[in-house]
Amino acid sequence: MLRFLNRLRSPSEPHIDRLMSPFQRFAAEEASGGILLLACTVAALIWANSVFEHNYEGIWDTRLTIGFRNFLVDEPVHFWINDALMAVFFFVVGLEIKRSVLLGELASFRQAALPVVAAIGGMVVPAGFYLALNAGGEGADGWAIPMSTDIAFSLGVVALLGSRVPMSLKVFLTAFAIVDDIGAVVVIAIFFTESISWVNLAVGGGLLGALVLMNIIGLRNPVVYGIVGVVVWVSFFKSGIHPTVAGILIAMTIPLKVRINPEQFVARGRALLDEFARDGDSGPRRGDLALTTVRQSSALEELEIAAREVESPLQRLEHSLHPIVAFAIMPLFALSNAGVLLGSDIIGLLTTPVSLGIMLGLVIGKPLGIGIFTWLAVKSGLAYLPEGVTWRHILGAAWLGGIGFTMSIFVTGLAFTDATLITDAKLGILVASIVAGVAGYLMLRSSTKESDVSPAEPEAT
């Protein structure tokens, strides 16, 4: 704590560093989480194709009952991972979306134009490739599977390249992946809802309205938002709308406002530091054992309050939940969903219309869609390439956009109920994600040889 207090006296870091450090922390966690995600994927494949195959299925099919009376939910473990824990994942995605739109990389039209257009191309073209092979067939409902980008895996590949990749490209990749997530949630809400219980939906909607009101009146306690949020999740589940949608909507109600600005915090912190220093080492002390004085304890408590007031509830929640999502929820999702029984006819599985459609969509459709739409946006003057980013960088990032994995597997579970189609889809996703990841890595690795200078933002005239 003393080290933290002393930092208040040091010169503040440059403005650009303060702006970039939250994104850098986010990217580092995503990249590290991507490595763990890969390990869990490999473990799931080995487990599902070993002599313990039946144990793999048995664990996820074990039923777990949670709740009380009319809000009792009795579902298999697989449900609790895919629908409950993934709602937390979507909640964090919602926090990222709100932060990005209001204060981040999507905060202005000029900033948002390129990743938004790129993401639209990266959703429309892959879906078209898939439907070209599956329209009218039994796999037609899987058209949304190749639309998604797995941000953890994508940033994990970028992390392997280190300083070869400019930070502006990482921001672009993250931004269009966030827009991708928005598209995925819209698709889930509209196309994967079969029937609606309007009573339960009204309850959930009313509680969402209450959360908005709590935000307006300045309530900042995350526990209250959490309790109401759980009831909203149950209401959405009972209504027939996929409960992960609730995670996004709840996130939109979390306050982003702060109560004091950084200058006020620094002034208050220095005053409290002086207050703390006034008593020096006068508290009880014996060797390394020590107690603060009443004055020092009071100063520390006030400093903790000031630290909470200078940071928004949204930012605190994002910082605290993101590691849980990256290092627990997503690896558990991979472990429970990536276990595909390969069998002896792998070539046969990879040549089904569903597998081929997904592979073409992710490996060919994604880079084509992102690349062409980005080129059109820049050439039309609608957007500009970020500083330090070349067209080779864009193509490499576009291929990394073809790493669908997590979101694609998630959508597979919503699109199909037939076990054969699910297996075909998962295998196609795994192969396509590997191919797209390798292609993107090689393209970005060679991008250091690119001599073209990317265009900067045009000056206003």
Short mmCIF file of C-alpha atoms in Angstrom, two decimals:
data_model
loop_
_atom_site.label_atom_id
_atom_site.label_comp_id
_atom_site.label_asym_id
_atom_site.label_seq_id
_atom_site.Cartn_x
_atom_site.Cartn_y
_atom_site.Cartn_z
CA MET A 1 0.00 0.00 0.00
CA LEU A 2 2.88 2.36 0.83
CA ARG A 3 4.41 1.73 -2.59
CA PHE A 4 1.04 2.57 -4.15
CA LEU A 5 0.79 5.76 -2.10
CA ASN A 6 4.28 6.82 -3.11
CA ARG A 7 3.33 6.45 -6.77
CA LEU A 8 0.92 9.33 -6.26
CA ARG A 9 3.90 11.62 -5.82
CA SER A 10 5.61 10.49 -9.04
CA PRO A 11 5.04 12.25 -12.36
CA SER A 12 2.03 10.95 -14.20
CA GLU A 13 2.68 8.65 -17.15
CA PRO A 14 2.22 10.04 -20.67
CA HIS A 15 -1.36 10.45 -21.83
CA ILE A 16 -1.04 7.87 -24.63
CA ASP A 17 0.29 5.29 -22.15
CA ARG A 18 -2.72 5.80 -19.91
CA LEU A 19 -4.98 5.29 -22.90
CA MET A 20 -3.23 2.17 -24.20
CA SER A 21 -2.49 0.34 -20.93
CA PRO A 22 -6.07 -0.99 -20.43
CA PHE A 23 -6.04 -2.36 -23.98
CA GLN A 24 -2.57 -3.86 -23.50
CA ARG A 25 -3.72 -5.62 -20.31
CA PHE A 26 -6.78 -6.86 -22.16
CA ALA A 27 -4.70 -8.14 -25.09
CA ALA A 28 -2.19 -9.84 -22.79
CA GLU A 29 -4.94 -11.69 -20.92
CA GLU A 30 -6.63 -12.70 -24.17
CA ALA A 31 -3.35 -13.98 -25.61
CA SER A 32 -2.46 -15.98 -22.49
CA GLY A 33 -6.01 -17.30 -22.32
CA GLY A 34 -5.71 -18.37 -25.95
CA ILE A 35 -2.73 -20.57 -25.12
CA LEU A 36 -4.66 -22.24 -22.28
CA LEU A 37 -7.65 -22.57 -24.61
CA LEU A 38 -5.49 -24.42 -27.12
CA ALA A 39 -4.20 -26.77 -24.42
CA CYS A 40 -7.75 -27.58 -23.30
CA THR A 41 -8.81 -28.18 -26.90
CA VAL A 42 -6.00 -30.70 -27.41
CA ALA A 43 -6.85 -32.33 -24.07
CA ALA A 44 -10.53 -32.63 -25.07
CA LEU A 45 -9.65 -34.25 -28.40
CA ILE A 46 -7.31 -36.75 -26.74
CA TRP A 47 -9.84 -37.49 -24.00
CA ALA A 48 -12.75 -38.00 -26.42
CA ASN A 49 -10.70 -40.38 -28.59
CA SER A 50 -9.16 -42.42 -25.77
CA VAL A 51 -10.36 -45.43 -23.79
CA PHE A 52 -11.98 -42.90 -21.41
CA GLU A 53 -14.38 -41.69 -24.11
CA HIS A 54 -17.47 -42.69 -22.11
CA ASN A 55 -16.22 -40.78 -19.06
CA TYR A 56 -15.89 -37.68 -21.24
CA GLU A 57 -19.55 -37.80 -22.26
CA GLY A 58 -20.72 -38.92 -18.83
CA ILE A 59 -19.26 -35.97 -16.94
CA TRP A 60 -20.91 -33.35 -19.12
CA ASP A 61 -24.25 -35.21 -19.13
CA THR A 62 -24.43 -35.37 -15.31
CA ARG A 63 -27.48 -33.42 -14.16
CA LEU A 64 -27.12 -30.52 -11.75
CA THR A 65 -30.07 -28.83 -10.03
CA ILE A 66 -29.80 -25.22 -8.89
CA GLY A 67 -32.49 -22.81 -7.69
CA PHE A 68 -35.60 -22.79 -5.58
CA ARG A 69 -39.32 -23.46 -6.12
CA ASN A 70 -40.53 -21.77 -9.32
CA PHE A 71 -36.97 -20.82 -10.28
CA LEU A 72 -35.61 -24.36 -10.15
CA VAL A 73 -33.30 -25.27 -13.04
CA ASP A 74 -32.43 -28.96 -13.47
CA GLU A 75 -30.02 -29.37 -16.39
CA PRO A 76 -26.83 -31.30 -17.30
CA VAL A 77 -23.40 -29.87 -16.54
CA HIS A 78 -22.99 -29.15 -20.26
CA PHE A 79 -25.94 -26.73 -20.03
CA TRP A 80 -24.49 -24.92 -17.04
CA ILE A 81 -21.27 -24.37 -18.96
CA ASN A 82 -22.80 -23.38 -22.32
CA ASP A 83 -25.75 -21.35 -21.05
CA ALA A 84 -24.85 -20.13 -17.55
CA LEU A 85 -21.08 -19.67 -17.55
CA MET A 86 -21.14 -18.47 -21.14
CA ALA A 87 -23.62 -15.81 -20.03
CA VAL A 88 -20.79 -14.47 -17.86
CA PHE A 89 -18.55 -14.54 -20.95
CA PHE A 90 -21.16 -12.56 -22.90
CA PHE A 91 -21.52 -10.19 -19.94
CA VAL A 92 -17.80 -9.39 -20.17
CA VAL A 93 -18.17 -9.06 -23.95
CA GLY A 94 -20.98 -6.59 -23.28
CA LEU A 95 -18.75 -4.59 -20.93
CA GLU A 96 -16.05 -4.50 -23.63
CA ILE A 97 -18.60 -3.40 -26.23
CA LYS A 98 -19.94 -0.58 -24.04
CA ARG A 99 -16.43 0.62 -23.17
CA SER A 100 -15.29 0.44 -26.79
CA VAL A 101 -18.32 2.29 -28.15
CA LEU A 102 -18.33 5.07 -25.54
CA LEU A 103 -14.63 5.60 -24.83
CA GLY A 104 -12.53 3.10 -26.79
CA GLU A 105 -11.62 2.04 -30.30
CA LEU A 106 -15.22 2.38 -31.54
CA ALA A 107 -15.91 5.75 -29.88
CA SER A 108 -15.97 7.87 -33.04
CA PHE A 109 -17.19 7.30 -36.57
CA ARG A 110 -13.68 7.61 -38.01
CA GLN A 111 -12.34 5.08 -35.52
CA ALA A 112 -15.25 2.67 -35.85
CA ALA A 113 -15.77 2.80 -39.62
CA LEU A 114 -12.95 0.44 -40.63
CA PRO A 115 -13.50 -2.36 -38.06
CA VAL A 116 -17.29 -2.17 -38.49
CA VAL A 117 -17.09 -2.46 -42.28
CA ALA A 118 -14.44 -5.20 -41.98
CA ALA A 119 -16.61 -7.14 -39.55
CA ILE A 120 -19.66 -6.88 -41.81
CA GLY A 121 -17.64 -8.31 -44.69
CA GLY A 122 -16.28 -10.98 -42.36
CA MET A 123 -19.82 -12.06 -41.48
CA VAL A 124 -21.70 -11.77 -44.78
CA VAL A 125 -19.18 -13.43 -47.12
CA PRO A 126 -18.48 -16.54 -44.95
CA ALA A 127 -22.21 -17.09 -44.50
CA GLY A 128 -22.59 -16.88 -48.28
CA PHE A 129 -19.86 -19.48 -48.82
CA TYR A 130 -21.55 -21.81 -46.34
CA LEU A 131 -25.00 -21.43 -47.87
CA ALA A 132 -23.57 -22.03 -51.35
CA LEU A 133 -22.97 -25.64 -50.25
CA ASN A 134 -25.77 -26.12 -47.73
CA ALA A 135 -28.79 -24.05 -48.82
CA GLY A 136 -31.86 -26.28 -48.77
CA GLY A 137 -29.96 -29.14 -47.12
CA GLU A 138 -30.10 -30.53 -43.60
CA GLY A 139 -27.19 -28.32 -42.58
CA ALA A 140 -28.73 -25.06 -43.79
CA ASP A 141 -29.37 -23.85 -40.23
CA GLY A 142 -25.62 -23.65 -39.63
CA TRP A 143 -25.12 -20.60 -41.84
CA ALA A 144 -24.08 -18.44 -38.85
CA ILE A 145 -21.30 -20.81 -37.71
CA PRO A 146 -18.48 -19.38 -39.90
CA MET A 147 -19.42 -15.77 -39.12
CA SER A 148 -17.56 -15.53 -35.80
CA THR A 149 -14.00 -14.71 -34.73
CA ASP A 150 -12.34 -16.10 -31.61
CA ILE A 151 -10.54 -13.08 -30.17
CA ALA A 152 -8.55 -15.10 -27.62
CA PHE A 153 -7.00 -17.39 -30.23
CA SER A 154 -6.47 -14.52 -32.67
CA LEU A 155 -4.60 -12.39 -30.14
CA GLY A 156 -2.73 -15.50 -29.01
CA VAL A 157 -1.31 -15.88 -32.52
CA VAL A 158 -0.48 -12.17 -32.62
CA ALA A 159 1.34 -12.51 -29.29
CA LEU A 160 3.66 -15.09 -30.86
CA LEU A 161 4.83 -12.41 -33.30
CA GLY A 162 5.74 -9.88 -30.60
CA SER A 163 6.89 -6.51 -31.92
CA ARG A 164 6.50 -7.60 -35.56
CA VAL A 165 2.86 -6.56 -35.28
CA PRO A 166 2.06 -2.88 -34.64
CA MET A 167 -0.21 -2.10 -31.69
CA SER A 168 -2.62 -0.34 -34.06
CA LEU A 169 -3.22 -3.65 -35.86
CA LYS A 170 -3.99 -5.38 -32.55
CA VAL A 171 -6.51 -2.64 -31.81
CA PHE A 172 -8.06 -3.13 -35.27
CA LEU A 173 -8.23 -6.91 -34.81
CA THR A 174 -9.83 -6.52 -31.38
CA ALA A 175 -12.29 -3.92 -32.64
CA PHE A 176 -13.62 -5.97 -35.55
CA ALA A 177 -13.79 -9.06 -33.31
CA ILE A 178 -15.95 -7.05 -30.89
CA VAL A 179 -18.24 -6.02 -33.76
CA ASP A 180 -18.30 -9.71 -34.74
CA ASP A 181 -19.51 -10.51 -31.23
CA ILE A 182 -22.28 -7.93 -31.56
CA GLY A 183 -23.35 -9.60 -34.80
CA ALA A 184 -23.27 -13.03 -33.15
CA VAL A 185 -25.51 -11.87 -30.30
CA VAL A 186 -28.00 -10.32 -32.74
CA VAL A 187 -28.07 -13.56 -34.73
CA ILE A 188 -28.59 -15.63 -31.56
CA ALA A 189 -31.40 -13.37 -30.36
CA ILE A 190 -33.25 -13.26 -33.70
CA PHE A 191 -32.64 -16.59 -35.41
CA PHE A 192 -32.20 -19.06 -32.55
CA THR A 193 -35.32 -18.27 -30.54
CA GLU A 194 -38.09 -20.78 -31.28
CA SER A 195 -40.90 -19.76 -28.91
CA ILE A 196 -41.30 -16.97 -26.39
CA SER A 197 -42.97 -16.90 -22.97
CA TRP A 198 -44.05 -13.28 -22.88
CA VAL A 199 -44.68 -13.31 -19.12
CA ASN A 200 -41.12 -14.36 -18.32
CA LEU A 201 -39.76 -11.99 -20.95
CA ALA A 202 -41.76 -9.15 -19.36
CA VAL A 203 -40.24 -10.00 -15.96
CA GLY A 204 -36.74 -9.96 -17.44
CA GLY A 205 -37.43 -6.74 -19.33
CA GLY A 206 -38.85 -5.07 -16.24
CA LEU A 207 -35.78 -6.00 -14.22
CA LEU A 208 -33.52 -4.69 -16.98
CA GLY A 209 -35.45 -1.44 -16.73
CA ALA A 210 -34.81 -1.46 -12.98
CA LEU A 211 -31.08 -1.87 -13.64
CA VAL A 212 -31.16 1.11 -16.01
CA LEU A 213 -32.92 3.16 -13.31
CA MET A 214 -30.31 2.09 -10.75
CA ASN A 215 -27.63 3.37 -13.12
CA ILE A 216 -29.42 6.68 -13.59
CA ILE A 217 -29.81 7.34 -9.85
CA GLY A 218 -26.13 6.57 -9.28
CA LEU A 219 -26.22 3.15 -7.60
CA ARG A 220 -22.76 1.63 -8.06
CA ASN A 221 -22.76 -1.52 -5.89
CA PRO A 222 -21.91 -4.46 -8.21
CA VAL A 223 -23.49 -6.96 -5.79
CA VAL A 224 -26.94 -5.43 -6.36
CA TYR A 225 -26.47 -5.54 -10.13
CA GLY A 226 -25.31 -9.14 -9.80
CA ILE A 227 -28.33 -10.30 -7.80
CA VAL A 228 -30.81 -8.64 -10.16
CA GLY A 229 -28.78 -9.90 -13.12
CA VAL A 230 -29.13 -13.53 -12.02
CA VAL A 231 -32.92 -13.16 -11.91
CA VAL A 232 -32.83 -11.55 -15.37
CA TRP A 233 -30.83 -14.54 -16.65
CA VAL A 234 -33.37 -17.01 -15.23
CA SER A 235 -36.25 -14.99 -16.69
CA PHE A 236 -34.67 -15.00 -20.15
CA PHE A 237 -33.99 -18.73 -19.86
CA LYS A 238 -37.62 -19.37 -18.93
CA SER A 239 -38.82 -17.05 -21.72
CA GLY A 240 -37.20 -19.10 -24.50
CA ILE A 241 -34.66 -16.45 -25.52
CA HIS A 242 -31.13 -17.75 -25.18
CA PRO A 243 -29.93 -16.62 -21.74
CA THR A 244 -26.53 -15.50 -23.01
CA VAL A 245 -28.35 -12.54 -24.59
CA ALA A 246 -29.19 -11.47 -21.04
CA GLY A 247 -25.47 -11.22 -20.30
CA ILE A 248 -24.97 -8.61 -23.03
CA LEU A 249 -28.06 -6.61 -22.01
CA ILE A 250 -27.15 -6.59 -18.31
CA ALA A 251 -23.67 -5.32 -19.19
CA MET A 252 -25.23 -2.34 -20.98
CA THR A 253 -26.74 -1.18 -17.66
CA ILE A 254 -23.46 -1.15 -15.68
CA PRO A 255 -22.34 2.45 -14.90
CA LEU A 256 -19.34 3.84 -16.74
CA LYS A 257 -19.39 7.14 -14.86
CA VAL A 258 -16.84 8.03 -12.19
CA ARG A 259 -17.53 10.12 -9.10
CA ILE A 260 -14.20 11.95 -9.05
CA ASN A 261 -11.77 12.71 -11.85
CA PRO A 262 -8.05 11.77 -11.84
CA GLU A 263 -6.98 15.26 -10.76
CA GLN A 264 -9.32 15.15 -7.76
CA PHE A 265 -8.08 11.67 -6.91
CA VAL A 266 -4.43 12.76 -7.03
CA ALA A 267 -5.17 15.79 -4.84
CA ARG A 268 -7.10 13.70 -2.33
CA GLY A 269 -4.48 10.96 -2.45
CA ARG A 270 -1.65 13.38 -1.69
CA ALA A 271 -3.59 14.85 1.21
CA LEU A 272 -4.27 11.37 2.58
CA LEU A 273 -0.63 10.41 2.04
CA ASP A 274 0.43 13.42 4.10
CA GLU A 275 -2.13 12.40 6.73
CA PHE A 276 -0.73 8.86 6.75
CA ALA A 277 2.88 10.08 6.96
CA ARG A 278 2.10 12.38 9.87
CA ASP A 279 2.09 9.47 12.30
CA GLY A 280 5.17 7.83 10.73
CA ASP A 281 6.11 4.61 12.54
CA SER A 282 4.34 5.56 15.76
CA GLY A 283 2.00 2.55 15.59
CA PRO A 284 2.71 -0.61 17.63
CA ARG A 285 5.67 -2.43 16.07
CA ARG A 286 7.85 -5.45 16.85
CA GLY A 287 10.20 -6.56 14.11
CA ASP A 288 8.16 -7.16 10.95
CA LEU A 289 4.91 -7.09 12.95
CA ALA A 290 3.19 -3.72 12.91
CA LEU A 291 -0.16 -1.99 13.28
CA THR A 292 -1.18 1.32 11.79
CA THR A 293 -2.45 4.11 13.97
CA VAL A 294 -6.11 5.16 14.01
CA ARG A 295 -5.23 8.16 11.84
CA GLN A 296 -3.37 5.96 9.33
CA SER A 297 -6.20 3.39 9.19
CA SER A 298 -8.68 6.17 8.52
CA ALA A 299 -6.47 7.57 5.75
CA LEU A 300 -6.20 4.15 4.13
CA GLU A 301 -9.97 3.62 4.25
CA GLU A 302 -10.59 7.00 2.65
CA LEU A 303 -7.98 6.25 0.00
CA GLU A 304 -9.71 2.95 -0.83
CA ILE A 305 -13.00 4.83 -1.20
CA ALA A 306 -11.31 7.37 -3.48
CA ALA A 307 -9.80 4.54 -5.55
CA ARG A 308 -13.28 3.09 -6.08
CA GLU A 309 -14.74 6.48 -6.98
CA VAL A 310 -12.09 7.31 -9.59
CA GLU A 311 -12.74 4.03 -11.43
CA SER A 312 -16.11 3.20 -12.94
CA PRO A 313 -18.01 0.06 -11.86
CA LEU A 314 -17.82 -1.14 -15.47
CA GLN A 315 -14.03 -0.93 -15.52
CA ARG A 316 -13.69 -2.63 -12.13
CA LEU A 317 -15.97 -5.47 -13.19
CA GLU A 318 -14.17 -5.90 -16.50
CA HIS A 319 -10.79 -6.06 -14.76
CA SER A 320 -11.98 -8.54 -12.14
CA LEU A 321 -14.04 -10.82 -14.42
CA HIS A 322 -11.83 -10.90 -17.49
CA PRO A 323 -9.19 -13.21 -15.95
CA ILE A 324 -11.95 -15.54 -14.72
CA VAL A 325 -13.41 -15.72 -18.22
CA ALA A 326 -10.03 -16.08 -19.95
CA PHE A 327 -8.51 -18.63 -17.59
CA ALA A 328 -11.51 -20.57 -16.28
CA ILE A 329 -14.76 -20.24 -18.24
CA MET A 330 -13.36 -20.36 -21.77
CA PRO A 331 -10.95 -23.26 -21.11
CA LEU A 332 -13.80 -25.18 -19.45
CA PHE A 333 -16.00 -24.46 -22.47
CA ALA A 334 -13.27 -25.79 -24.79
CA LEU A 335 -12.74 -28.88 -22.65
CA SER A 336 -16.46 -29.71 -22.67
CA ASN A 337 -17.19 -28.88 -26.32
CA ALA A 338 -14.08 -29.61 -28.39
CA GLY A 339 -14.04 -33.35 -27.78
CA VAL A 340 -14.89 -34.65 -31.26
CA LEU A 341 -14.84 -38.42 -31.85
CA LEU A 342 -12.69 -38.64 -34.98
CA GLY A 343 -13.00 -42.32 -35.86
CA SER A 344 -11.23 -43.79 -38.86
CA ASP A 345 -12.94 -41.86 -41.68
CA ILE A 346 -11.63 -38.35 -41.02
CA ILE A 347 -11.51 -37.54 -44.74
CA GLY A 348 -15.16 -38.51 -45.03
CA LEU A 349 -16.08 -36.24 -42.11
CA LEU A 350 -14.18 -33.32 -43.63
CA THR A 351 -15.88 -33.64 -47.02
CA THR A 352 -19.47 -33.35 -45.82
CA PRO A 353 -21.32 -30.20 -46.96
CA VAL A 354 -21.37 -28.85 -43.38
CA SER A 355 -17.62 -29.31 -42.81
CA LEU A 356 -16.71 -28.00 -46.26
CA GLY A 357 -19.04 -25.02 -45.90
CA ILE A 358 -17.50 -24.06 -42.57
CA MET A 359 -13.93 -24.52 -43.78
CA LEU A 360 -14.54 -22.51 -46.94
CA GLY A 361 -16.35 -19.84 -44.95
CA LEU A 362 -13.61 -19.42 -42.33
CA VAL A 363 -10.49 -20.00 -44.45
CA ILE A 364 -11.58 -18.32 -47.71
CA GLY A 365 -14.72 -16.33 -46.92
CA LYS A 366 -13.37 -14.53 -43.86
CA PRO A 367 -10.18 -13.12 -45.41
CA LEU A 368 -12.01 -12.28 -48.64
CA GLY A 369 -14.87 -10.54 -46.84
CA ILE A 370 -12.67 -8.61 -44.43
CA GLY A 371 -10.08 -7.76 -47.08
CA ILE A 372 -12.49 -6.65 -49.82
CA PHE A 373 -14.76 -4.65 -47.51
CA THR A 374 -11.72 -2.97 -45.90
CA TRP A 375 -10.31 -2.08 -49.33
CA LEU A 376 -13.65 -0.62 -50.43
CA ALA A 377 -13.95 1.42 -47.21
CA VAL A 378 -10.46 2.90 -47.61
CA LYS A 379 -10.71 3.55 -51.36
CA SER A 380 -14.11 5.22 -50.97
CA GLY A 381 -12.75 7.54 -48.27
CA LEU A 382 -15.11 6.14 -45.65
CA ALA A 383 -12.19 4.97 -43.51
CA TYR A 384 -8.40 4.92 -43.40
CA LEU A 385 -5.78 2.35 -42.49
CA PRO A 386 -4.44 2.77 -38.93
CA GLU A 387 -0.97 4.26 -38.57
CA GLY A 388 1.77 1.73 -39.25
CA VAL A 389 -0.62 -0.82 -40.79
CA THR A 390 -0.06 -2.07 -44.35
CA TRP A 391 -2.31 -4.10 -46.64
CA ARG A 392 -0.23 -7.16 -45.86
CA HIS A 393 -1.07 -6.61 -42.19
CA ILE A 394 -4.76 -6.36 -43.06
CA LEU A 395 -4.66 -9.63 -45.00
CA GLY A 396 -2.89 -11.36 -42.11
CA ALA A 397 -5.44 -10.04 -39.61
CA ALA A 398 -8.24 -11.07 -41.98
CA TRP A 399 -6.97 -14.64 -41.94
CA LEU A 400 -6.77 -14.57 -38.16
CA GLY A 401 -10.42 -13.55 -38.29
CA GLY A 402 -11.02 -17.03 -39.68
CA ILE A 403 -10.18 -18.55 -36.29
CA GLY A 404 -13.79 -19.12 -35.34
CA PHE A 405 -13.35 -21.73 -32.63
CA THR A 406 -15.17 -20.66 -29.42
CA MET A 407 -18.01 -18.64 -30.90
CA SER A 408 -18.40 -20.97 -33.88
CA ILE A 409 -18.66 -24.02 -31.61
CA PHE A 410 -21.12 -22.12 -29.43
CA VAL A 411 -23.35 -21.30 -32.42
CA THR A 412 -23.08 -24.94 -33.57
CA GLY A 413 -24.80 -26.03 -30.35
CA LEU A 414 -27.65 -23.63 -31.11
CA ALA A 415 -27.96 -24.42 -34.82
CA PHE A 416 -27.93 -28.22 -34.70
CA THR A 417 -29.41 -30.95 -32.53
CA ASP A 418 -28.32 -33.87 -34.71
CA ALA A 419 -25.11 -35.41 -33.30
CA THR A 420 -23.69 -36.14 -36.76
CA LEU A 421 -24.10 -32.54 -37.92
CA ILE A 422 -22.56 -31.28 -34.67
CA THR A 423 -19.54 -33.55 -35.16
CA ASP A 424 -19.15 -32.45 -38.80
CA ALA A 425 -19.37 -28.80 -37.77
CA LYS A 426 -16.91 -29.05 -34.88
CA LEU A 427 -14.34 -30.88 -36.99
CA GLY A 428 -14.69 -28.29 -39.75
CA ILE A 429 -14.26 -25.50 -37.18
CA LEU A 430 -11.14 -27.07 -35.68
CA VAL A 431 -9.44 -27.67 -39.05
CA ALA A 432 -10.43 -24.27 -40.44
CA SER A 433 -9.24 -22.45 -37.31
CA ILE A 434 -5.85 -24.18 -37.50
CA VAL A 435 -5.42 -23.41 -41.22
CA ALA A 436 -6.56 -19.79 -40.81
CA GLY A 437 -4.32 -19.32 -37.78
CA VAL A 438 -1.24 -20.68 -39.56
CA ALA A 439 -1.96 -18.62 -42.69
CA GLY A 440 -2.45 -15.45 -40.65
CA TYR A 441 0.71 -16.10 -38.65
CA LEU A 442 2.84 -16.63 -41.77
CA MET A 443 1.38 -13.57 -43.48
CA LEU A 444 2.01 -11.31 -40.48
CA ARG A 445 5.46 -12.80 -39.93
CA SER A 446 6.43 -11.83 -43.46
CA SER A 447 4.81 -8.40 -43.14
CA THR A 448 8.03 -6.89 -41.75
CA LYS A 449 9.34 -7.06 -45.32
CA GLU A 450 6.50 -4.86 -46.49
CA SER A 451 7.90 -1.51 -47.57
CA ASP A 452 4.65 0.31 -48.31
CA VAL A 453 3.71 3.04 -45.90
CA SER A 454 0.14 2.90 -44.75
CA PRO A 455 -1.95 5.98 -45.40
CA ALA A 456 -2.59 8.19 -42.44
CA GLU A 457 -5.85 9.85 -41.64
CA PRO A 458 -6.53 12.53 -44.26
CA GLU A 459 -6.34 16.09 -43.06
CA ALA A 460 -9.55 18.03 -42.75
CA THR A 461 -10.16 20.46 -45.57
#
